[in-house]
PDB file of C-alpha atoms in Angstrom:
ATOM      1  CA  UNK X  26      20.075 -22.452  17.127  1.00 36.00           C
ATOM      2  CA  UNK X  27      18.640 -19.192  17.243  1.00 41.00           C
ATOM      3  CA  UNK X  28      15.924 -18.793  14.634  1.00 48.00           C
ATOM      4  CA  UNK X  29      17.178 -15.776  12.394  1.00 70.00           C
ATOM      5  CA  UNK X  30      13.984 -15.097  10.926  1.00 88.00           C
ATOM      6  CA  UNK X  31      13.168 -11.577  10.139  1.00 95.00           C
ATOM      7  CA  UNK X  32      10.025  -9.845  10.232  1.00 94.00           C
ATOM      8  CA  UNK X  33       8.842  -6.128   8.413  1.00 95.00           C
ATOM      9  CA  UNK X  34       9.985  -3.413  10.171  1.00 95.00           C
ATOM     10  CA  UNK X  35      13.221  -5.087  11.604  1.00 96.00           C
ATOM     11  CA  UNK X  36      16.548  -3.425  11.109  1.00 95.00           C
ATOM     12  CA  UNK X  37      19.168  -5.351  10.037  1.00 95.00           C
ATOM     13  CA  UNK X  38      22.867  -5.286   8.414  1.00 93.00           C
ATOM     14  CA  UNK X  39      23.098  -7.057   4.965  1.00 92.00           C
ATOM     15  CA  UNK X  40      26.713  -7.011   4.108  1.00 84.00           C
ATOM     16  CA  UNK X  41      28.017  -4.407   1.579  1.00 81.00           C
ATOM     17  CA  UNK X  42      24.610  -2.965   1.670  1.00 88.00           C
ATOM     18  CA  UNK X  43      24.825  -1.938   5.072  1.00 89.00           C
ATOM     19  CA  UNK X  44      21.975  -0.581   7.239  1.00 94.00           C
ATOM     20  CA  UNK X  45      18.540  -2.295   5.864  1.00 95.00           C
ATOM     21  CA  UNK X  46      15.027  -2.318   6.924  1.00 96.00           C
ATOM     22  CA  UNK X  47      12.898  -5.215   6.261  1.00 97.00           C
ATOM     23  CA  UNK X  48      10.000  -4.205   4.182  1.00 97.00           C
ATOM     24  CA  UNK X  49       8.709  -7.820   4.282  1.00 95.00           C
ATOM     25  CA  UNK X  50       8.515 -11.392   2.587  1.00 95.00           C
ATOM     26  CA  UNK X  51       7.225 -11.758  -0.464  1.00 94.00           C
ATOM     27  CA  UNK X  52       6.837 -14.064  -2.989  1.00 94.00           C
ATOM     28  CA  UNK X  53       8.692 -13.452  -6.195  1.00 91.00           C
ATOM     29  CA  UNK X  54       9.242 -15.388  -9.394  1.00 89.00           C
ATOM     30  CA  UNK X  55      12.841 -14.579 -10.735  1.00 83.00           C
ATOM     31  CA  UNK X  56      13.587 -17.257 -12.378  1.00 80.00           C
ATOM     32  CA  UNK X  57      10.684 -19.808 -13.207  1.00 84.00           C
ATOM     33  CA  UNK X  58       9.547 -20.746  -9.441  1.00 88.00           C
ATOM     34  CA  UNK X  59       8.165 -18.277  -7.103  1.00 92.00           C
ATOM     35  CA  UNK X  60      10.511 -18.330  -3.802  1.00 93.00           C
ATOM     36  CA  UNK X  61      10.142 -16.750  -0.635  1.00 95.00           C
ATOM     37  CA  UNK X  62      12.484 -13.350  -0.465  1.00 95.00           C
ATOM     38  CA  UNK X  63      13.162 -10.564   2.205  1.00 97.00           C
ATOM     39  CA  UNK X  64      12.618  -7.261   0.701  1.00 97.00           C
ATOM     40  CA  UNK X  65      15.142  -4.953   2.105  1.00 97.00           C
ATOM     41  CA  UNK X  66      15.477  -1.143   1.450  1.00 97.00           C
ATOM     42  CA  UNK X  67      19.037  -0.035   2.181  1.00 95.00           C
ATOM     43  CA  UNK X  68      18.558   3.120   4.732  1.00 92.00           C
ATOM     44  CA  UNK X  69      21.301   4.784   2.729  1.00 87.00           C
ATOM     45  CA  UNK X  70      19.713   4.056  -0.379  1.00 90.00           C
ATOM     46  CA  UNK X  71      15.930   4.062   0.256  1.00 87.00           C
ATOM     47  CA  UNK X  72      15.325   3.885  -3.727  1.00 94.00           C
ATOM     48  CA  UNK X  73      16.739   0.552  -3.840  1.00 95.00           C
ATOM     49  CA  UNK X  74      15.159  -2.787  -3.052  1.00 96.00           C
ATOM     50  CA  UNK X  75      17.287  -5.767  -2.415  1.00 95.00           C
ATOM     51  CA  UNK X  76      15.197  -9.245  -2.481  1.00 95.00           C
ATOM     52  CA  UNK X  77      17.354 -11.813  -0.525  1.00 95.00           C
ATOM     53  CA  UNK X  78      16.076 -15.749  -0.836  1.00 94.00           C
ATOM     54  CA  UNK X  79      14.549 -17.086   2.686  1.00 95.00           C
ATOM     55  CA  UNK X  80      15.810 -20.556   2.035  1.00 93.00           C
ATOM     56  CA  UNK X  81      19.488 -19.056   0.865  1.00 94.00           C
ATOM     57  CA  UNK X  82      21.638 -20.034   3.960  1.00 93.00           C
ATOM     58  CA  UNK X  83      24.758 -18.243   1.900  1.00 91.00           C
ATOM     59  CA  UNK X  84      22.861 -15.306   1.613  1.00 93.00           C
ATOM     60  CA  UNK X  85      20.898 -15.024   4.271  1.00 93.00           C
ATOM     61  CA  UNK X  86      23.979 -15.455   6.422  1.00 90.00           C
ATOM     62  CA  UNK X  87      25.123 -12.245   5.444  1.00 90.00           C
ATOM     63  CA  UNK X  88      22.099 -10.401   7.291  1.00 93.00           C
ATOM     64  CA  UNK X  89      22.309  -9.713  10.947  1.00 92.00           C
ATOM     65  CA  UNK X  90      20.410  -7.202  13.356  1.00 93.00           C
ATOM     66  CA  UNK X  91      22.301  -4.277  14.315  1.00 94.00           C
ATOM     67  CA  UNK X  92      23.830  -4.093  17.516  1.00 94.00           C
ATOM     68  CA  UNK X  93      22.729  -2.807  20.422  1.00 95.00           C
ATOM     69  CA  UNK X  94      24.040   0.197  21.860  1.00 96.00           C
ATOM     70  CA  UNK X  95      26.552  -1.709  24.506  1.00 96.00           C
ATOM     71  CA  UNK X  96      27.275  -3.629  21.801  1.00 95.00           C
ATOM     72  CA  UNK X  97      28.897  -0.618  19.699  1.00 95.00           C
ATOM     73  CA  UNK X  98      30.435   1.488  22.708  1.00 94.00           C
ATOM     74  CA  UNK X  99      32.329  -2.541  23.136  1.00 94.00           C
ATOM     75  CA  UNK X 100      33.564  -2.092  19.803  1.00 94.00           C
ATOM     76  CA  UNK X 101      34.548   1.427  20.225  1.00 94.00           C
ATOM     77  CA  UNK X 102      36.538   0.730  23.376  1.00 93.00           C
ATOM     78  CA  UNK X 103      38.048  -2.372  21.841  1.00 92.00           C
ATOM     79  CA  UNK X 104      39.599  -0.451  18.712  1.00 92.00           C
ATOM     80  CA  UNK X 105      42.810   0.298  19.917  1.00 92.00           C
ATOM     81  CA  UNK X 106      43.656  -3.042  20.602  1.00 92.00           C
ATOM     82  CA  UNK X 107      42.401  -4.137  17.242  1.00 90.00           C
ATOM     83  CA  UNK X 108      45.495  -5.862  15.257  1.00 90.00           C
ATOM     84  CA  UNK X 109      45.497  -3.949  11.844  1.00 86.00           C
ATOM     85  CA  UNK X 110      47.805  -5.444   9.100  1.00 84.00           C
ATOM     86  CA  UNK X 111      48.402  -4.115   5.861  1.00 93.00           C
ATOM     87  CA  UNK X 112      48.350  -6.512   2.809  1.00 93.00           C
ATOM     88  CA  UNK X 113      51.051  -5.168   0.519  1.00 93.00           C
ATOM     89  CA  UNK X 114      50.323  -7.592  -2.205  1.00 95.00           C
ATOM     90  CA  UNK X 115      47.792  -5.271  -4.537  1.00 94.00           C
ATOM     91  CA  UNK X 116      45.581  -8.243  -5.660  1.00 95.00           C
ATOM     92  CA  UNK X 117      45.564 -10.098  -2.200  1.00 96.00           C
ATOM     93  CA  UNK X 118      44.888  -6.749  -0.968  1.00 95.00           C
ATOM     94  CA  UNK X 119      41.653  -6.025  -3.297  1.00 94.00           C
ATOM     95  CA  UNK X 120      40.672  -9.966  -2.432  1.00 95.00           C
ATOM     96  CA  UNK X 121      40.711  -8.994   1.214  1.00 94.00           C
ATOM     97  CA  UNK X 122      38.641  -6.064   0.966  1.00 93.00           C
ATOM     98  CA  UNK X 123      35.939  -7.743  -1.667  1.00 92.00           C
ATOM     99  CA  UNK X 124      35.629 -10.292   1.032  1.00 92.00           C
ATOM    100  CA  UNK X 125      35.497  -8.373   3.913  1.00 91.00           C
ATOM    101  CA  UNK X 126      32.992  -5.842   2.678  1.00 89.00           C
ATOM    102  CA  UNK X 127      30.757  -9.086   1.197  1.00 86.00           C
ATOM    103  CA  UNK X 128      30.735 -10.487   4.886  1.00 83.00           C
ATOM    104  CA  UNK X 129      29.858  -6.919   6.559  1.00 81.00           C
ATOM    105  CA  UNK X 130      31.999  -8.228  10.029  1.00 85.00           C
ATOM    106  CA  UNK X 131      32.309  -5.100  12.031  1.00 88.00           C
ATOM    107  CA  UNK X 132      35.435  -6.557  13.877  1.00 91.00           C
ATOM    108  CA  UNK X 133      36.758  -7.131  10.561  1.00 92.00           C
ATOM    109  CA  UNK X 134      35.908  -3.943   8.723  1.00 92.00           C
ATOM    110  CA  UNK X 135      37.372  -2.117  12.086  1.00 93.00           C
ATOM    111  CA  UNK X 136      40.683  -4.018  11.151  1.00 93.00           C
ATOM    112  CA  UNK X 137      40.601  -3.030   7.282  1.00 94.00           C
ATOM    113  CA  UNK X 138      39.856   0.318   8.153  1.00 93.00           C
ATOM    114  CA  UNK X 139      42.516   0.999  10.681  1.00 93.00           C
ATOM    115  CA  UNK X 140      45.095  -0.320   8.476  1.00 94.00           C
ATOM    116  CA  UNK X 141      44.223   1.649   5.459  1.00 95.00           C
ATOM    117  CA  UNK X 142      44.103   4.574   7.766  1.00 92.00           C
ATOM    118  CA  UNK X 143      47.872   4.083   9.113  1.00 93.00           C
ATOM    119  CA  UNK X 144      48.814   3.091   5.733  1.00 95.00           C
ATOM    120  CA  UNK X 145      47.526   6.514   4.425  1.00 95.00           C
ATOM    121  CA  UNK X 146      49.040   8.417   7.362  1.00 94.00           C
ATOM    122  CA  UNK X 147      52.422   6.658   6.638  1.00 95.00           C
ATOM    123  CA  UNK X 148      52.158   7.960   2.808  1.00 96.00           C
ATOM    124  CA  UNK X 149      51.039  11.627   3.845  1.00 95.00           C
ATOM    125  CA  UNK X 150      54.230  11.595   5.668  1.00 96.00           C
ATOM    126  CA  UNK X 151      56.005  10.770   2.490  1.00 96.00           C
ATOM    127  CA  UNK X 152      54.252  13.169   0.535  1.00 96.00           C
ATOM    128  CA  UNK X 153      52.635  10.549  -1.084  1.00 96.00           C
ATOM    129  CA  UNK X 154      48.451   9.585  -1.603  1.00 95.00           C
ATOM    130  CA  UNK X 155      46.432   6.240  -1.043  1.00 94.00           C
ATOM    131  CA  UNK X 156      45.959   4.418  -4.241  1.00 94.00           C
ATOM    132  CA  UNK X 157      42.370   5.128  -5.365  1.00 94.00           C
ATOM    133  CA  UNK X 158      41.407   1.432  -4.896  1.00 94.00           C
ATOM    134  CA  UNK X 159      42.147   1.488  -1.271  1.00 96.00           C
ATOM    135  CA  UNK X 160      40.742   4.905  -1.181  1.00 95.00           C
ATOM    136  CA  UNK X 161      37.395   3.701  -2.324  1.00 95.00           C
ATOM    137  CA  UNK X 162      37.204   0.617   0.045  1.00 94.00           C
ATOM    138  CA  UNK X 163      38.265   3.241   2.935  1.00 94.00           C
ATOM    139  CA  UNK X 164      34.860   5.070   2.191  1.00 93.00           C
ATOM    140  CA  UNK X 165      32.948   2.203   1.588  1.00 92.00           C
ATOM    141  CA  UNK X 166      33.896   0.423   4.519  1.00 92.00           C
ATOM    142  CA  UNK X 167      33.550   3.322   6.865  1.00 92.00           C
ATOM    143  CA  UNK X 168      30.122   4.046   5.236  1.00 90.00           C
ATOM    144  CA  UNK X 169      28.856   0.310   6.348  1.00 90.00           C
ATOM    145  CA  UNK X 170      30.243   0.718   9.688  1.00 92.00           C
ATOM    146  CA  UNK X 171      29.534   4.214  10.499  1.00 92.00           C
ATOM    147  CA  UNK X 172      25.976   3.927   9.307  1.00 92.00           C
ATOM    148  CA  UNK X 173      25.022   1.271  11.915  1.00 94.00           C
ATOM    149  CA  UNK X 174      26.797   2.912  14.403  1.00 96.00           C
ATOM    150  CA  UNK X 175      24.996   6.481  13.761  1.00 95.00           C
ATOM    151  CA  UNK X 176      21.562   4.667  13.779  1.00 95.00           C
ATOM    152  CA  UNK X 177      22.072   2.656  16.955  1.00 96.00           C
ATOM    153  CA  UNK X 178      23.635   5.796  18.638  1.00 96.00           C
ATOM    154  CA  UNK X 179      21.471   8.165  17.442  1.00 96.00           C
ATOM    155  CA  UNK X 180      24.076  10.333  15.444  1.00 96.00           C
ATOM    156  CA  UNK X 181      24.474  11.926  12.696  1.00 93.00           C
ATOM    157  CA  UNK X 182      26.904  10.088  10.270  1.00 88.00           C
ATOM    158  CA  UNK X 183      29.519  12.687  10.279  1.00 91.00           C
ATOM    159  CA  UNK X 184      29.018  12.850  14.249  1.00 95.00           C
ATOM    160  CA  UNK X 185      30.319   9.142  14.324  1.00 94.00           C
ATOM    161  CA  UNK X 186      34.150   9.701  13.753  1.00 92.00           C
ATOM    162  CA  UNK X 187      34.454  12.374  16.302  1.00 94.00           C
ATOM    163  CA  UNK X 188      32.235  10.464  18.676  1.00 95.00           C
ATOM    164  CA  UNK X 189      34.798   7.335  18.055  1.00 93.00           C
ATOM    165  CA  UNK X 190      37.729   9.388  18.621  1.00 91.00           C
ATOM    166  CA  UNK X 191      35.948  11.234  22.008  1.00 92.00           C
ATOM    167  CA  UNK X 192      35.324   7.714  23.467  1.00 90.00           C
ATOM    168  CA  UNK X 193      38.434   6.304  22.681  1.00 87.00           C
ATOM    169  CA  UNK X 194      40.704   9.610  24.097  1.00 88.00           C
ATOM    170  CA  UNK X 195      38.479   9.173  27.404  1.00 86.00           C
ATOM    171  CA  UNK X 196      39.238   5.872  27.651  1.00 81.00           C
ATOM    172  CA  UNK X 197      42.751   6.437  27.716  1.00 73.00           C
ATOM    173  CA  UNK X 198      43.412   4.393  24.337  1.00 57.00           C
ATOM    174  CA  UNK X 199      45.302   7.346  22.405  1.00 49.00           C
ATOM    175  CA  UNK X 200      44.711   5.280  19.183  1.00 46.00           C
ATOM    176  CA  UNK X 201      43.435   7.519  16.249  1.00 47.00           C
ATOM    177  CA  UNK X 202      40.619   5.679  14.699  1.00 45.00           C
TER     178      UNK X 202
END
C-alpha cells in the first residue's frame, strides 16, 4: 500500500474544500490531548485553515494528491461516455449531492454535474428553472472540479469550461459539458 503521508508544500484535494496546499503538520490540542494534524490552506479561501487529524483514516481518506495534466485530459476525454442519472426524489438527490461533495471523487462530480446540467437544459426548454438546492450543488461541484483542472492545466477558472468543451469537440465527443 502506498504511503499517503503528505508534506509541507504538497498540493492536495480535500473533499468539499477542493484544492489545498499543505502548510505543514502540527501538534494541536483541540480536545484534551495533543494530536498531529495536517494544516491545509484552501486555494479558493486562503484565509481559511483546515486541520485534518493525521491519524484519522476516515478524514485523511478524503485527501488525495491533485491529478496530473494527463489524468485531467483523460477525464475530459471520458466525459461524453460518463453516465448521468437524474435522481427524481428530492431528498435522495440532496443526500447523493452531500455524499458526492464530501468524497470529492472527480468521476462522481462529473456524473452529477452532467446530470444536473442535462436536467437544467430540459427545464429551460419547458420555460422552468432549476431548483435552488440543485443550482447550489451544481456551482459547488463545478468549483471543486474546475479549481483542480485550472491549477493542473495552468488555466484561469473561467477558462476551464471552454477548454473542456473544445477538447471534447476536437475529439469528436460532441457532448456539452
